[in-house]
Amino acid sequence: MLNESPVIRKEFYLVLFGILPSFFMYLVSKDALYVKMALISTSLIITQLTLQCSLRVTVAQYVQILLLSVILYKLQGNVIAYSLFSSLTCAYYLNLSRYGANLRVYASFIIVPAFYLSTEVNRLGVANNELFDTYISHIPFSILPSVVLSFFTDNLRHKANLGKHYAEYNQLTVSVFLSVLACSIFSHYFNWQHSEWILWSAISVSTGEFSSMKKKVKHRLFGALLGITIGIIISIYMPTNDAVRYLSVALIPLTIPLRNYFIAFSIRCALTVLSVGPIAQIDGIAVDKISSIYIGGLIGYFMGFLVINARLKNNNANV
């Protein structure tokens, strides 16, 4: 057992282990898509550790990530189909948290890598007829760390640790559905280059509780400003090359296990800036990042606010 500090948990070291195969393949092949796949590896490992689940559950999560990413990739040209599918998918998976608090982790780490992978494959220009070959050649390395980890843990129980159970209606489901629907339509209408940033910002803020929504909005707004500023300052003095760029991408998942959300999110934003490359290109990506975080956060907060208020009014009317 690795010693834990107030900031870094043992998951940090295991997530670091998770990115190694993908980053090694990038160093060998110089294919940037391998680095992108590291998010799948770390998502699987974090879920393994949180749910204390067997490899069978991890494989099921892995298959769902792949299937969703392919469907999302195929639907990106149809705004109605993409928006509805995205909204229903996110609402369905996050609604699983009703049956156990830890299932929010499970749901989040299916949604995030699936959306991220679908947009990155599209952004890198992978054609429809090349999709199968691309997945076959890149994807297997993303599950390898989880397979290795399963041999060194005793997570062979038949029942995963789902966490606290919520029997009542979960406001999160409706909030997420409306938020994702609004974000998808907004991204398509304005041809937003990084729609996944808007989407995840909205989902992160839509918690279904006033207090946690306010806290998340504050952390994301100030964290984005701090992280992007630090990233720009570092990039001025750091030589830019592909190795630095893709190492920055690979290190982003290491921020997920950090206990302090504000610090983790700030570092994540700084690494995003460093992953851009030449300083001349950073202004555009910094504006996109901040705009996406703010727009998504405001959409998520607004939709969550409406749903909670409607719920409170309905409860008062029934009293």
GROMACS .gro file of N, CA, C and O in nm, residues 235-245 274 276-279 282:
model
   68
  235SER      N    1   0.468   2.857  -2.100
  235SER     CA    2   0.491   2.834  -2.243
  235SER      C    3   0.582   2.941  -2.304
  235SER      O    4   0.649   2.916  -2.405
  236ILE      N    5   0.585   3.060  -2.245
  236ILE     CA    6   0.671   3.167  -2.296
  236ILE      C    7   0.818   3.130  -2.282
  236ILE      O    8   0.900   3.159  -2.369
  237TYR      N    9   0.850   3.061  -2.170
  237TYR     CA   10   0.990   3.031  -2.140
  237TYR      C   11   1.029   2.886  -2.172
  237TYR      O   12   1.146   2.851  -2.169
  238MET      N   13   0.929   2.804  -2.204
  238MET     CA   14   0.959   2.663  -2.231
  238MET      C   15   0.964   2.639  -2.382
  238MET      O   16   0.875   2.682  -2.455
  239PRO      N   17   1.068   2.571  -2.430
  239PRO     CA   18   1.074   2.541  -2.574
  239PRO      C   19   0.959   2.449  -2.614
  239PRO      O   20   0.926   2.354  -2.543
  240THR      N   21   0.895   2.478  -2.726
  240THR     CA   22   0.780   2.399  -2.770
  240THR      C   23   0.823   2.295  -2.873
  240THR      O   24   0.889   2.326  -2.970
  241ASN      N   25   0.789   2.171  -2.846
  241ASN     CA   26   0.810   2.063  -2.942
  241ASN      C   27   0.704   1.959  -2.919
  241ASN      O   28   0.628   1.965  -2.821
  242ASP      N   29   0.695   1.862  -3.007
  242ASP     CA   30   0.588   1.761  -2.998
  242ASP      C   31   0.595   1.681  -2.869
  242ASP      O   32   0.493   1.644  -2.813
  243ALA      N   33   0.717   1.652  -2.822
  243ALA     CA   34   0.731   1.573  -2.699
  243ALA      C   35   0.667   1.644  -2.580
  243ALA      O   36   0.595   1.583  -2.500
  244VAL      N   37   0.692   1.775  -2.568
  244VAL     CA   38   0.633   1.854  -2.459
  244VAL      C   39   0.481   1.859  -2.473
  244VAL      O   40   0.408   1.843  -2.375
  245ARG      N   41   0.435   1.879  -2.595
  245ARG     CA   42   0.292   1.888  -2.618
  245ARG      C   43   0.220   1.761  -2.577
  245ARG      O   44   0.121   1.764  -2.502
  274LEU      N   45  -0.034   2.408  -2.240
  274LEU     CA   46   0.098   2.359  -2.280
  274LEU      C   47   0.090   2.257  -2.393
  274LEU      O   48   0.186   2.238  -2.467
  276VAL      N   49  -0.087   2.281  -2.651
  276VAL     CA   50  -0.120   2.345  -2.778
  276VAL      C   51   0.000   2.354  -2.870
  276VAL      O   52  -0.007   2.328  -2.989
  277GLY      N   53   0.116   2.393  -2.813
  277GLY     CA   54   0.236   2.406  -2.895
  277GLY      C   55   0.287   2.548  -2.899
  277GLY      O   56   0.300   2.613  -2.795
  278PRO      N   57   0.317   2.602  -3.018
  278PRO     CA   58   0.374   2.736  -3.032
  278PRO      C   59   0.291   2.842  -2.961
  278PRO      O   60   0.169   2.837  -2.962
  279ILE      N   61   0.362   2.939  -2.901
  279ILE     CA   62   0.295   3.044  -2.825
  279ILE      C   63   0.197   3.122  -2.911
  279ILE      O   64   0.095   3.172  -2.862
  282ILE      N   65  -0.149   2.983  -2.881
  282ILE     CA   66  -0.206   2.966  -2.747
  282ILE      C   67  -0.320   3.063  -2.720
  282ILE      O   68  -0.417   3.029  -2.652
   0.00000   0.00000   0.00000
